[in-house]
JSON list of C-alpha atoms in Angstrom, two decimals:
[
{"chain": "A", "resi": 16, "resn": "MET", "atom": "CA", "xyz": [247.30, 170.21, 218.63]},
{"chain": "A", "resi": 17, "resn": "LEU", "atom": "CA", "xyz": [250.45, 171.43, 220.35]},
{"chain": "A", "resi": 18, "resn": "PRO", "atom": "CA", "xyz": [252.78, 173.54, 218.23]},
{"chain": "A", "resi": 19, "resn": "ASN", "atom": "CA", "xyz": [256.29, 172.33, 217.68]},
{"chain": "A", "resi": 20, "resn": "PRO", "atom": "CA", "xyz": [258.70, 174.23, 220.02]},
{"chain": "A", "resi": 21, "resn": "SER", "atom": "CA", "xyz": [261.45, 174.35, 217.40]},
{"chain": "A", "resi": 22, "resn": "PRO", "atom": "CA", "xyz": [261.34, 175.90, 213.90]},
{"chain": "A", "resi": 23, "resn": "PRO", "atom": "CA", "xyz": [261.14, 173.57, 210.88]},
{"chain": "A", "resi": 24, "resn": "ARG", "atom": "CA", "xyz": [264.49, 172.35, 209.52]},
{"chain": "A", "resi": 25, "resn": "ASN", "atom": "CA", "xyz": [265.43, 170.70, 206.30]},
{"chain": "A", "resi": 26, "resn": "PRO", "atom": "CA", "xyz": [266.78, 167.10, 206.71]},
{"chain": "A", "resi": 27, "resn": "TRP", "atom": "CA", "xyz": [268.74, 167.55, 203.43]},
{"chain": "A", "resi": 28, "resn": "ARG", "atom": "CA", "xyz": [271.09, 169.88, 205.30]},
{"chain": "A", "resi": 29, "resn": "TYR", "atom": "CA", "xyz": [273.29, 166.83, 205.90]},
{"chain": "A", "resi": 30, "resn": "LEU", "atom": "CA", "xyz": [274.32, 166.93, 202.24]},
{"chain": "A", "resi": 31, "resn": "ARG", "atom": "CA", "xyz": [276.46, 169.99, 203.02]},
{"chain": "A", "resi": 32, "resn": "ASP", "atom": "CA", "xyz": [278.44, 168.02, 205.57]},
{"chain": "A", "resi": 33, "resn": "ARG", "atom": "CA", "xyz": [281.96, 166.98, 204.42]},
{"chain": "A", "resi": 34, "resn": "ASP", "atom": "CA", "xyz": [281.80, 163.64, 206.22]},
{"chain": "A", "resi": 35, "resn": "VAL", "atom": "CA", "xyz": [278.47, 162.82, 204.63]},
{"chain": "A", "resi": 36, "resn": "GLN", "atom": "CA", "xyz": [279.94, 163.72, 201.22]},
{"chain": "A", "resi": 37, "resn": "HIS", "atom": "CA", "xyz": [282.99, 161.54, 202.00]},
{"chain": "A", "resi": 38, "resn": "ALA", "atom": "CA", "xyz": [280.66, 158.57, 202.77]},
{"chain": "A", "resi": 39, "resn": "ALA", "atom": "CA", "xyz": [278.71, 159.25, 199.57]},
{"chain": "A", "resi": 40, "resn": "LEU", "atom": "CA", "xyz": [281.91, 159.12, 197.51]},
{"chain": "A", "resi": 41, "resn": "VAL", "atom": "CA", "xyz": [283.00, 155.82, 199.06]},
{"chain": "A", "resi": 42, "resn": "THR", "atom": "CA", "xyz": [279.51, 154.38, 198.44]},
{"chain": "A", "resi": 43, "resn": "ALA", "atom": "CA", "xyz": [279.53, 155.47, 194.84]},
{"chain": "A", "resi": 44, "resn": "LEU", "atom": "CA", "xyz": [282.95, 153.88, 194.28]},
{"chain": "A", "resi": 45, "resn": "ALA", "atom": "CA", "xyz": [281.77, 150.61, 195.91]},
{"chain": "A", "resi": 46, "resn": "LEU", "atom": "CA", "xyz": [278.70, 150.67, 193.72]},
{"chain": "A", "resi": 47, "resn": "VAL", "atom": "CA", "xyz": [280.72, 151.13, 190.51]},
{"chain": "A", "resi": 48, "resn": "LEU", "atom": "CA", "xyz": [283.46, 148.64, 191.40]},
{"chain": "A", "resi": 49, "resn": "SER", "atom": "CA", "xyz": [280.91, 145.94, 192.32]},
{"chain": "A", "resi": 50, "resn": "ALA", "atom": "CA", "xyz": [278.83, 146.59, 189.22]},
{"chain": "A", "resi": 51, "resn": "GLY", "atom": "CA", "xyz": [275.84, 147.28, 191.48]},
{"chain": "A", "resi": 52, "resn": "LEU", "atom": "CA", "xyz": [276.05, 143.95, 193.37]},
{"chain": "A", "resi": 53, "resn": "VAL", "atom": "CA", "xyz": [276.70, 145.62, 196.71]},
{"chain": "A", "resi": 54, "resn": "TRP", "atom": "CA", "xyz": [273.51, 147.62, 196.36]},
{"chain": "A", "resi": 55, "resn": "LEU", "atom": "CA", "xyz": [271.62, 144.43, 195.42]},
{"chain": "A", "resi": 56, "resn": "GLY", "atom": "CA", "xyz": [272.83, 142.88, 198.68]},
{"chain": "A", "resi": 57, "resn": "TYR", "atom": "CA", "xyz": [271.42, 145.79, 200.69]},
{"chain": "A", "resi": 58, "resn": "LEU", "atom": "CA", "xyz": [268.15, 145.61, 198.75]},
{"chain": "A", "resi": 59, "resn": "ILE", "atom": "CA", "xyz": [267.80, 141.92, 199.65]},
{"chain": "A", "resi": 60, "resn": "HIS", "atom": "CA", "xyz": [268.44, 142.77, 203.28]},
{"chain": "A", "resi": 61, "resn": "VAL", "atom": "CA", "xyz": [265.88, 145.59, 203.33]},
{"chain": "A", "resi": 62, "resn": "CYS", "atom": "CA", "xyz": [263.26, 143.32, 201.71]},
{"chain": "A", "resi": 63, "resn": "ARG", "atom": "CA", "xyz": [264.06, 140.45, 204.07]},
{"chain": "A", "resi": 64, "resn": "VAL", "atom": "CA", "xyz": [263.59, 142.64, 207.14]},
{"chain": "A", "resi": 65, "resn": "ALA", "atom": "CA", "xyz": [260.45, 144.16, 205.64]},
{"chain": "A", "resi": 66, "resn": "MET", "atom": "CA", "xyz": [258.91, 140.71, 204.98]},
{"chain": "A", "resi": 67, "resn": "ARG", "atom": "CA", "xyz": [259.90, 138.98, 208.22]},
{"chain": "A", "resi": 68, "resn": "SER", "atom": "CA", "xyz": [259.30, 141.63, 210.86]},
{"chain": "A", "resi": 69, "resn": "PRO", "atom": "CA", "xyz": [256.54, 140.78, 213.35]},
{"chain": "A", "resi": 70, "resn": "LEU", "atom": "CA", "xyz": [253.42, 142.75, 214.24]},
{"chain": "A", "resi": 71, "resn": "ALA", "atom": "CA", "xyz": [254.19, 142.80, 217.97]},
{"chain": "A", "resi": 72, "resn": "PRO", "atom": "CA", "xyz": [257.29, 142.86, 220.17]},
{"chain": "A", "resi": 73, "resn": "PRO", "atom": "CA", "xyz": [258.35, 139.64, 222.00]},
{"chain": "A", "resi": 74, "resn": "ARG", "atom": "CA", "xyz": [257.13, 141.06, 225.35]},
{"chain": "A", "resi": 75, "resn": "ARG", "atom": "CA", "xyz": [255.61, 144.24, 226.76]},
{"chain": "A", "resi": 76, "resn": "MET", "atom": "CA", "xyz": [258.01, 147.13, 226.27]},
{"chain": "A", "resi": 77, "resn": "VAL", "atom": "CA", "xyz": [258.43, 150.85, 225.51]},
{"chain": "A", "resi": 78, "resn": "THR", "atom": "CA", "xyz": [257.29, 151.57, 221.97]},
{"chain": "A", "resi": 79, "resn": "LEU", "atom": "CA", "xyz": [258.88, 154.15, 219.70]},
{"chain": "A", "resi": 80, "resn": "VAL", "atom": "CA", "xyz": [256.59, 155.29, 216.89]},
{"chain": "A", "resi": 81, "resn": "PHE", "atom": "CA", "xyz": [258.42, 156.96, 213.98]},
{"chain": "A", "resi": 82, "resn": "GLY", "atom": "CA", "xyz": [256.72, 160.00, 212.43]},
{"chain": "A", "resi": 83, "resn": "ARG", "atom": "CA", "xyz": [256.21, 160.82, 208.81]},
{"chain": "A", "resi": 84, "resn": "ARG", "atom": "CA", "xyz": [255.83, 164.12, 206.96]},
{"chain": "A", "resi": 85, "resn": "LEU", "atom": "CA", "xyz": [252.33, 165.43, 207.61]},
{"chain": "A", "resi": 86, "resn": "GLU", "atom": "CA", "xyz": [249.76, 166.28, 204.96]},
{"chain": "A", "resi": 87, "resn": "ARG", "atom": "CA", "xyz": [248.06, 169.60, 205.87]},
{"chain": "A", "resi": 88, "resn": "ASP", "atom": "CA", "xyz": [249.02, 169.09, 209.50]},
{"chain": "A", "resi": 89, "resn": "VAL", "atom": "CA", "xyz": [247.46, 165.63, 209.74]},
{"chain": "A", "resi": 90, "resn": "PRO", "atom": "CA", "xyz": [249.04, 162.15, 209.43]},
{"chain": "A", "resi": 91, "resn": "GLY", "atom": "CA", "xyz": [249.17, 160.71, 205.92]},
{"chain": "A", "resi": 92, "resn": "HIS", "atom": "CA", "xyz": [248.66, 157.09, 204.87]},
{"chain": "A", "resi": 93, "resn": "ASP", "atom": "CA", "xyz": [252.01, 155.68, 206.03]},
{"chain": "A", "resi": 94, "resn": "TYR", "atom": "CA", "xyz": [251.96, 157.50, 209.35]},
{"chain": "A", "resi": 95, "resn": "ARG", "atom": "CA", "xyz": [248.41, 156.42, 210.08]},
{"chain": "A", "resi": 96, "resn": "GLN", "atom": "CA", "xyz": [249.41, 152.79, 209.58]},
{"chain": "A", "resi": 97, "resn": "ARG", "atom": "CA", "xyz": [252.17, 153.29, 212.15]},
{"chain": "A", "resi": 98, "resn": "LEU", "atom": "CA", "xyz": [249.72, 154.90, 214.58]},
{"chain": "A", "resi": 99, "resn": "ARG", "atom": "CA", "xyz": [247.19, 152.06, 214.09]},
{"chain": "A", "resi": 100, "resn": "ARG", "atom": "CA", "xyz": [249.86, 149.53, 214.98]},
{"chain": "A", "resi": 101, "resn": "ALA", "atom": "CA", "xyz": [250.81, 151.51, 218.08]},
{"chain": "A", "resi": 102, "resn": "LEU", "atom": "CA", "xyz": [247.12, 151.75, 219.06]},
{"chain": "A", "resi": 103, "resn": "ALA", "atom": "CA", "xyz": [246.68, 147.98, 218.60]},
{"chain": "A", "resi": 104, "resn": "LEU", "atom": "CA", "xyz": [249.71, 147.28, 220.85]},
{"chain": "A", "resi": 105, "resn": "ALA", "atom": "CA", "xyz": [248.26, 149.63, 223.51]},
{"chain": "A", "resi": 106, "resn": "GLU", "atom": "CA", "xyz": [244.83, 148.03, 223.32]},
{"chain": "A", "resi": 107, "resn": "GLN", "atom": "CA", "xyz": [246.36, 144.52, 223.58]},
{"chain": "A", "resi": 108, "resn": "GLN", "atom": "CA", "xyz": [248.43, 145.66, 226.55]},
{"chain": "A", "resi": 109, "resn": "GLN", "atom": "CA", "xyz": [251.68, 144.93, 224.76]},
{"chain": "A", "resi": 110, "resn": "THR", "atom": "CA", "xyz": [252.93, 148.40, 225.63]},
{"chain": "A", "resi": 111, "resn": "GLY", "atom": "CA", "xyz": [252.18, 150.91, 228.36]},
{"chain": "A", "resi": 112, "resn": "HIS", "atom": "CA", "xyz": [254.50, 153.63, 227.15]},
{"chain": "A", "resi": 113, "resn": "LEU", "atom": "CA", "xyz": [254.42, 155.25, 223.72]},
{"chain": "A", "resi": 114, "resn": "LEU", "atom": "CA", "xyz": [257.13, 157.65, 222.58]},
{"chain": "A", "resi": 115, "resn": "LEU", "atom": "CA", "xyz": [255.98, 159.52, 219.43]},
{"chain": "A", "resi": 116, "resn": "LEU", "atom": "CA", "xyz": [258.85, 160.81, 217.36]},
{"chain": "A", "resi": 117, "resn": "GLY", "atom": "CA", "xyz": [258.95, 163.74, 214.96]},
{"chain": "A", "resi": 118, "resn": "GLY", "atom": "CA", "xyz": [259.30, 167.43, 214.83]},
{"chain": "A", "resi": 119, "resn": "CYS", "atom": "CA", "xyz": [257.95, 170.00, 212.39]},
{"chain": "A", "resi": 120, "resn": "SER", "atom": "CA", "xyz": [258.71, 168.90, 208.85]},
{"chain": "A", "resi": 121, "resn": "GLY", "atom": "CA", "xyz": [256.40, 171.47, 207.29]},
{"chain": "A", "resi": 122, "resn": "GLY", "atom": "CA", "xyz": [253.18, 173.17, 208.42]},
{"chain": "A", "resi": 123, "resn": "GLN", "atom": "CA", "xyz": [252.28, 174.38, 211.88]},
{"chain": "A", "resi": 124, "resn": "CYS", "atom": "CA", "xyz": [252.21, 171.09, 213.83]},
{"chain": "A", "resi": 125, "resn": "SER", "atom": "CA", "xyz": [254.90, 168.59, 214.85]},
{"chain": "A", "resi": 126, "resn": "GLU", "atom": "CA", "xyz": [254.56, 165.03, 213.62]},
{"chain": "A", "resi": 127, "resn": "ALA", "atom": "CA", "xyz": [254.50, 163.81, 217.23]},
{"chain": "A", "resi": 128, "resn": "ALA", "atom": "CA", "xyz": [251.70, 166.18, 218.20]},
{"chain": "A", "resi": 129, "resn": "ALA", "atom": "CA", "xyz": [249.69, 165.26, 215.15]},
{"chain": "A", "resi": 130, "resn": "GLY", "atom": "CA", "xyz": [250.14, 161.56, 215.97]},
{"chain": "A", "resi": 131, "resn": "HIS", "atom": "CA", "xyz": [249.06, 162.14, 219.56]},
{"chain": "A", "resi": 132, "resn": "ALA", "atom": "CA", "xyz": [245.90, 163.96, 218.41]},
{"chain": "A", "resi": 133, "resn": "TRP", "atom": "CA", "xyz": [245.07, 161.03, 216.05]},
{"chain": "A", "resi": 134, "resn": "LEU", "atom": "CA", "xyz": [245.54, 158.49, 218.86]},
{"chain": "A", "resi": 135, "resn": "ARG", "atom": "CA", "xyz": [243.32, 160.46, 221.24]},
{"chain": "A", "resi": 136, "resn": "LEU", "atom": "CA", "xyz": [240.65, 160.74, 218.50]},
{"chain": "A", "resi": 137, "resn": "HIS", "atom": "CA", "xyz": [240.79, 156.93, 218.12]},
{"chain": "A", "resi": 138, "resn": "ARG", "atom": "CA", "xyz": [240.46, 156.32, 221.92]},
{"chain": "A", "resi": 139, "resn": "LEU", "atom": "CA", "xyz": [243.91, 155.47, 223.04]},
{"chain": "A", "resi": 140, "resn": "PRO", "atom": "CA", "xyz": [243.59, 153.80, 226.44]},
{"chain": "A", "resi": 141, "resn": "GLY", "atom": "CA", "xyz": [244.00, 156.42, 229.15]},
{"chain": "A", "resi": 142, "resn": "GLU", "atom": "CA", "xyz": [246.45, 154.41, 231.22]},
{"chain": "A", "resi": 143, "resn": "VAL", "atom": "CA", "xyz": [249.07, 154.43, 228.44]},
{"chain": "A", "resi": 144, "resn": "GLN", "atom": "CA", "xyz": [251.92, 156.88, 229.04]},
{"chain": "A", "resi": 145, "resn": "VAL", "atom": "CA", "xyz": [252.54, 159.07, 225.99]},
{"chain": "A", "resi": 146, "resn": "GLN", "atom": "CA", "xyz": [255.70, 161.15, 225.43]},
{"chain": "A", "resi": 147, "resn": "LEU", "atom": "CA", "xyz": [256.26, 163.48, 222.48]},
{"chain": "A", "resi": 148, "resn": "GLU", "atom": "CA", "xyz": [259.68, 164.01, 220.93]},
{"chain": "A", "resi": 149, "resn": "GLN", "atom": "CA", "xyz": [259.26, 167.14, 218.80]},
{"chain": "A", "resi": 150, "resn": "GLU", "atom": "CA", "xyz": [262.82, 168.23, 218.00]},
{"chain": "A", "resi": 151, "resn": "SER", "atom": "CA", "xyz": [263.83, 165.83, 215.17]},
{"chain": "A", "resi": 152, "resn": "VAL", "atom": "CA", "xyz": [263.34, 165.84, 211.39]},
{"chain": "A", "resi": 153, "resn": "ASP", "atom": "CA", "xyz": [264.94, 162.50, 210.41]},
{"chain": "A", "resi": 154, "resn": "SER", "atom": "CA", "xyz": [265.36, 158.95, 211.75]},
{"chain": "A", "resi": 155, "resn": "LEU", "atom": "CA", "xyz": [268.79, 159.50, 213.24]},
{"chain": "A", "resi": 156, "resn": "GLU", "atom": "CA", "xyz": [267.56, 162.55, 215.18]},
{"chain": "A", "resi": 157, "resn": "ASN", "atom": "CA", "xyz": [264.40, 160.65, 216.19]},
{"chain": "A", "resi": 158, "resn": "LEU", "atom": "CA", "xyz": [266.49, 158.03, 217.93]},
{"chain": "A", "resi": 159, "resn": "ARG", "atom": "CA", "xyz": [269.05, 160.38, 219.45]},
{"chain": "A", "resi": 160, "resn": "HIS", "atom": "CA", "xyz": [266.30, 162.44, 221.12]},
{"chain": "A", "resi": 161, "resn": "ALA", "atom": "CA", "xyz": [264.40, 159.30, 222.16]},
{"chain": "A", "resi": 162, "resn": "ARG", "atom": "CA", "xyz": [267.60, 158.04, 223.77]},
{"chain": "A", "resi": 163, "resn": "ARG", "atom": "CA", "xyz": [267.98, 161.27, 225.74]},
{"chain": "A", "resi": 164, "resn": "LEU", "atom": "CA", "xyz": [264.39, 161.18, 226.92]},
{"chain": "A", "resi": 165, "resn": "LEU", "atom": "CA", "xyz": [264.52, 157.51, 227.96]},
{"chain": "A", "resi": 166, "resn": "LEU", "atom": "CA", "xyz": [267.85, 157.84, 229.76]},
{"chain": "A", "resi": 167, "resn": "ALA", "atom": "CA", "xyz": [266.57, 160.83, 231.70]},
{"chain": "A", "resi": 168, "resn": "GLU", "atom": "CA", "xyz": [263.67, 158.76, 232.85]},
{"chain": "A", "resi": 169, "resn": "ALA", "atom": "CA", "xyz": [265.54, 155.50, 233.51]},
{"chain": "A", "resi": 170, "resn": "GLY", "atom": "CA", "xyz": [268.58, 156.98, 235.23]},
{"chain": "A", "resi": 171, "resn": "ASP", "atom": "CA", "xyz": [271.12, 154.37, 236.32]},
{"chain": "A", "resi": 172, "resn": "ALA", "atom": "CA", "xyz": [268.98, 151.57, 234.90]},
{"chain": "A", "resi": 173, "resn": "GLY", "atom": "CA", "xyz": [270.04, 152.52, 231.37]},
{"chain": "A", "resi": 174, "resn": "LEU", "atom": "CA", "xyz": [268.14, 152.24, 228.16]},
{"chain": "A", "resi": 175, "resn": "PRO", "atom": "CA", "xyz": [265.14, 149.87, 228.23]},
{"chain": "A", "resi": 176, "resn": "PRO", "atom": "CA", "xyz": [264.50, 147.47, 225.30]},
{"chain": "A", "resi": 177, "resn": "VAL", "atom": "CA", "xyz": [262.23, 149.18, 222.80]},
{"chain": "A", "resi": 178, "resn": "ALA", "atom": "CA", "xyz": [259.79, 148.23, 220.05]},
{"chain": "A", "resi": 179, "resn": "LEU", "atom": "CA", "xyz": [260.46, 150.20, 216.85]},
{"chain": "A", "resi": 180, "resn": "VAL", "atom": "CA", "xyz": [257.16, 150.78, 215.07]},
{"chain": "A", "resi": 181, "resn": "THR", "atom": "CA", "xyz": [257.44, 152.00, 211.53]},
{"chain": "A", "resi": 182, "resn": "SER", "atom": "CA", "xyz": [256.61, 151.10, 207.92]},
{"chain": "A", "resi": 183, "resn": "ARG", "atom": "CA", "xyz": [258.10, 147.85, 206.65]},
{"chain": "A", "resi": 184, "resn": "TYR", "atom": "CA", "xyz": [260.28, 149.58, 204.10]},
{"chain": "A", "resi": 185, "resn": "HIS", "atom": "CA", "xyz": [261.79, 151.74, 206.90]},
{"chain": "A", "resi": 186, "resn": "LEU", "atom": "CA", "xyz": [262.57, 149.04, 209.44]},
{"chain": "A", "resi": 187, "resn": "ALA", "atom": "CA", "xyz": [266.07, 147.97, 208.28]},
{"chain": "A", "resi": 188, "resn": "ARG", "atom": "CA", "xyz": [267.41, 151.49, 208.47]},
{"chain": "A", "resi": 189, "resn": "CYS", "atom": "CA", "xyz": [265.85, 152.12, 211.86]},
{"chain": "A", "resi": 190, "resn": "LEU", "atom": "CA", "xyz": [267.30, 148.92, 213.23]},
{"chain": "A", "resi": 191, "resn": "LEU", "atom": "CA", "xyz": [270.78, 149.76, 212.05]},
{"chain": "A", "resi": 192, "resn": "LEU", "atom": "CA", "xyz": [270.61, 153.28, 213.54]},
{"chain": "A", "resi": 193, "resn": "ALA", "atom": "CA", "xyz": [269.05, 152.10, 216.81]},
{"chain": "A", "resi": 194, "resn": "ARG", "atom": "CA", "xyz": [271.65, 149.45, 217.40]},
{"chain": "A", "resi": 195, "resn": "ARG", "atom": "CA", "xyz": [274.42, 151.88, 216.52]},
{"chain": "A", "resi": 196, "resn": "LEU", "atom": "CA", "xyz": [273.02, 154.24, 219.20]},
{"chain": "A", "resi": 197, "resn": "GLY", "atom": "CA", "xyz": [272.95, 151.55, 221.85]},
{"chain": "A", "resi": 198, "resn": "PHE", "atom": "CA", "xyz": [269.27, 150.49, 221.76]},
{"chain": "A", "resi": 199, "resn": "ASP", "atom": "CA", "xyz": [268.06, 146.92, 222.17]},
{"chain": "A", "resi": 200, "resn": "GLY", "atom": "CA", "xyz": [265.60, 147.50, 219.32]},
{"chain": "A", "resi": 201, "resn": "ASN", "atom": "CA", "xyz": [262.84, 145.14, 218.23]},
{"chain": "A", "resi": 202, "resn": "PRO", "atom": "CA", "xyz": [261.23, 145.74, 214.82]},
{"chain": "A", "resi": 203, "resn": "VAL", "atom": "CA", "xyz": [257.45, 145.94, 214.70]},
{"chain": "A", "resi": 204, "resn": "ALA", "atom": "CA", "xyz": [255.85, 146.36, 211.27]},
{"chain": "A", "resi": 205, "resn": "ALA", "atom": "CA", "xyz": [253.09, 148.87, 210.73]},
{"chain": "A", "resi": 206, "resn": "GLU", "atom": "CA", "xyz": [251.44, 147.01, 207.81]},
{"chain": "A", "resi": 207, "resn": "PRO", "atom": "CA", "xyz": [249.98, 143.49, 208.24]},
{"chain": "A", "resi": 208, "resn": "THR", "atom": "CA", "xyz": [251.94, 142.29, 205.20]},
{"chain": "A", "resi": 209, "resn": "LEU", "atom": "CA", "xyz": [254.41, 143.76, 202.76]},
{"chain": "A", "resi": 210, "resn": "PRO", "atom": "CA", "xyz": [252.47, 145.70, 200.11]},
{"chain": "A", "resi": 211, "resn": "TRP", "atom": "CA", "xyz": [253.66, 144.86, 196.60]},
{"chain": "A", "resi": 212, "resn": "GLN", "atom": "CA", "xyz": [252.69, 148.15, 195.00]},
{"chain": "A", "resi": 213, "resn": "ARG", "atom": "CA", "xyz": [254.72, 150.35, 192.64]},
{"chain": "A", "resi": 214, "resn": "ARG", "atom": "CA", "xyz": [255.06, 153.17, 195.19]},
{"chain": "A", "resi": 215, "resn": "TYR", "atom": "CA", "xyz": [256.14, 150.78, 197.90]},
{"chain": "A", "resi": 216, "resn": "LEU", "atom": "CA", "xyz": [258.66, 149.05, 195.66]},
{"chain": "A", "resi": 217, "resn": "GLY", "atom": "CA", "xyz": [260.19, 152.48, 194.96]},
{"chain": "A", "resi": 218, "resn": "LEU", "atom": "CA", "xyz": [260.49, 153.12, 198.69]},
{"chain": "A", "resi": 219, "resn": "LEU", "atom": "CA", "xyz": [262.27, 149.79, 199.19]},
{"chain": "A", "resi": 220, "resn": "LEU", "atom": "CA", "xyz": [264.76, 150.70, 196.48]},
{"chain": "A", "resi": 221, "resn": "LEU", "atom": "CA", "xyz": [265.34, 154.09, 198.09]},
{"chain": "A", "resi": 222, "resn": "GLU", "atom": "CA", "xyz": [265.82, 152.55, 201.56]},
{"chain": "A", "resi": 223, "resn": "ALA", "atom": "CA", "xyz": [268.43, 150.14, 200.16]},
{"chain": "A", "resi": 224, "resn": "SER", "atom": "CA", "xyz": [270.36, 153.14, 198.92]},
{"chain": "A", "resi": 225, "resn": "TYR", "atom": "CA", "xyz": [270.10, 154.97, 202.24]},
{"chain": "A", "resi": 226, "resn": "LEU", "atom": "CA", "xyz": [271.19, 151.87, 204.18]},
{"chain": "A", "resi": 227, "resn": "MET", "atom": "CA", "xyz": [274.15, 151.27, 201.86]},
{"chain": "A", "resi": 228, "resn": "TRP", "atom": "CA", "xyz": [275.24, 154.88, 202.23]},
{"chain": "A", "resi": 229, "resn": "ILE", "atom": "CA", "xyz": [275.10, 154.80, 206.04]},
{"chain": "A", "resi": 230, "resn": "ASP", "atom": "CA", "xyz": [276.57, 151.34, 206.51]},
{"chain": "A", "resi": 231, "resn": "LEU", "atom": "CA", "xyz": [279.44, 151.59, 204.03]},
{"chain": "A", "resi": 232, "resn": "GLY", "atom": "CA", "xyz": [280.28, 155.05, 205.38]},
{"chain": "A", "resi": 233, "resn": "LEU", "atom": "CA", "xyz": [280.52, 153.66, 208.89]},
{"chain": "A", "resi": 234, "resn": "ARG", "atom": "CA", "xyz": [282.53, 150.65, 207.83]},
{"chain": "A", "resi": 235, "resn": "TRP", "atom": "CA", "xyz": [284.98, 152.84, 205.84]},
{"chain": "A", "resi": 236, "resn": "ALA", "atom": "CA", "xyz": [285.31, 155.26, 208.76]},
{"chain": "A", "resi": 237, "resn": "GLY", "atom": "CA", "xyz": [286.22, 152.30, 211.04]},
{"chain": "A", "resi": 238, "resn": "LEU", "atom": "CA", "xyz": [288.72, 150.95, 208.48]},
{"chain": "A", "resi": 239, "resn": "ILE", "atom": "CA", "xyz": [290.62, 154.25, 208.22]},
{"chain": "A", "resi": 240, "resn": "GLY", "atom": "CA", "xyz": [290.20, 155.25, 211.84]},
{"chain": "A", "resi": 241, "resn": "HIS", "atom": "CA", "xyz": [288.12, 158.31, 211.07]},
{"chain": "A", "resi": 242, "resn": "ARG", "atom": "CA", "xyz": [286.61, 159.03, 214.49]},
{"chain": "A", "resi": 243, "resn": "ARG", "atom": "CA", "xyz": [284.67, 162.10, 213.48]},
{"chain": "A", "resi": 244, "resn": "MET", "atom": "CA", "xyz": [282.83, 160.21, 210.78]},
{"chain": "A", "resi": 245, "resn": "ARG", "atom": "CA", "xyz": [281.99, 157.36, 213.14]},
{"chain": "A", "resi": 246, "resn": "ALA", "atom": "CA", "xyz": [280.79, 159.87, 215.75]},
{"chain": "A", "resi": 247, "resn": "ARG", "atom": "CA", "xyz": [278.16, 161.16, 213.33]},
{"chain": "A", "resi": 248, "resn": "ILE", "atom": "CA", "xyz": [276.07, 158.13, 214.31]},
{"chain": "A", "resi": 249, "resn": "SER", "atom": "CA", "xyz": [276.71, 157.63, 217.98]}
]
């Protein structure tokens, strides 16, 4: 496995950012003033995207595979499901270009490198182009670095449409961020169906909170004309 070229970083560093704190305060006020109804709306959206997302893109396209924190330098359960979906797309010739996302979130290996090793072990077709994005530690950075890599390759043609392969609970947030960053993103679910397990339900609840925080922060920044806050996701 290739070592990650950058040192591990903590994604929670964003909590020290004033603009992130500002968005959190606005979100908390909206939550209180709506008696929780605004959060319920985001939860319904997250669940709807999770349940309705397909298992393949509408046509052959570049596929972005989101990483997940490794377990002793190897992919854990959720990450393996994402890799299995990417492998299935490659085998069915629904993609010829995989971009594996994820830097070092702990341990000695990047998420992208660990994912690449797993795919090679499971006989990824040799004609599939594989790129590794090893600088990021969260979904926003995943997409920013993916955009840079794809634009460098495409040149004047601009960003190609992409398939976003990740766990069902994670899809709504990835779609929001991808579209905010200028992607024509198509959700592709890692799991065949939405698992109704206690752990998974907890992840859906958490994702609804993340999505509410991001979306309300952006909407508030647009309302008050706070360019710096809006630029945080651009």
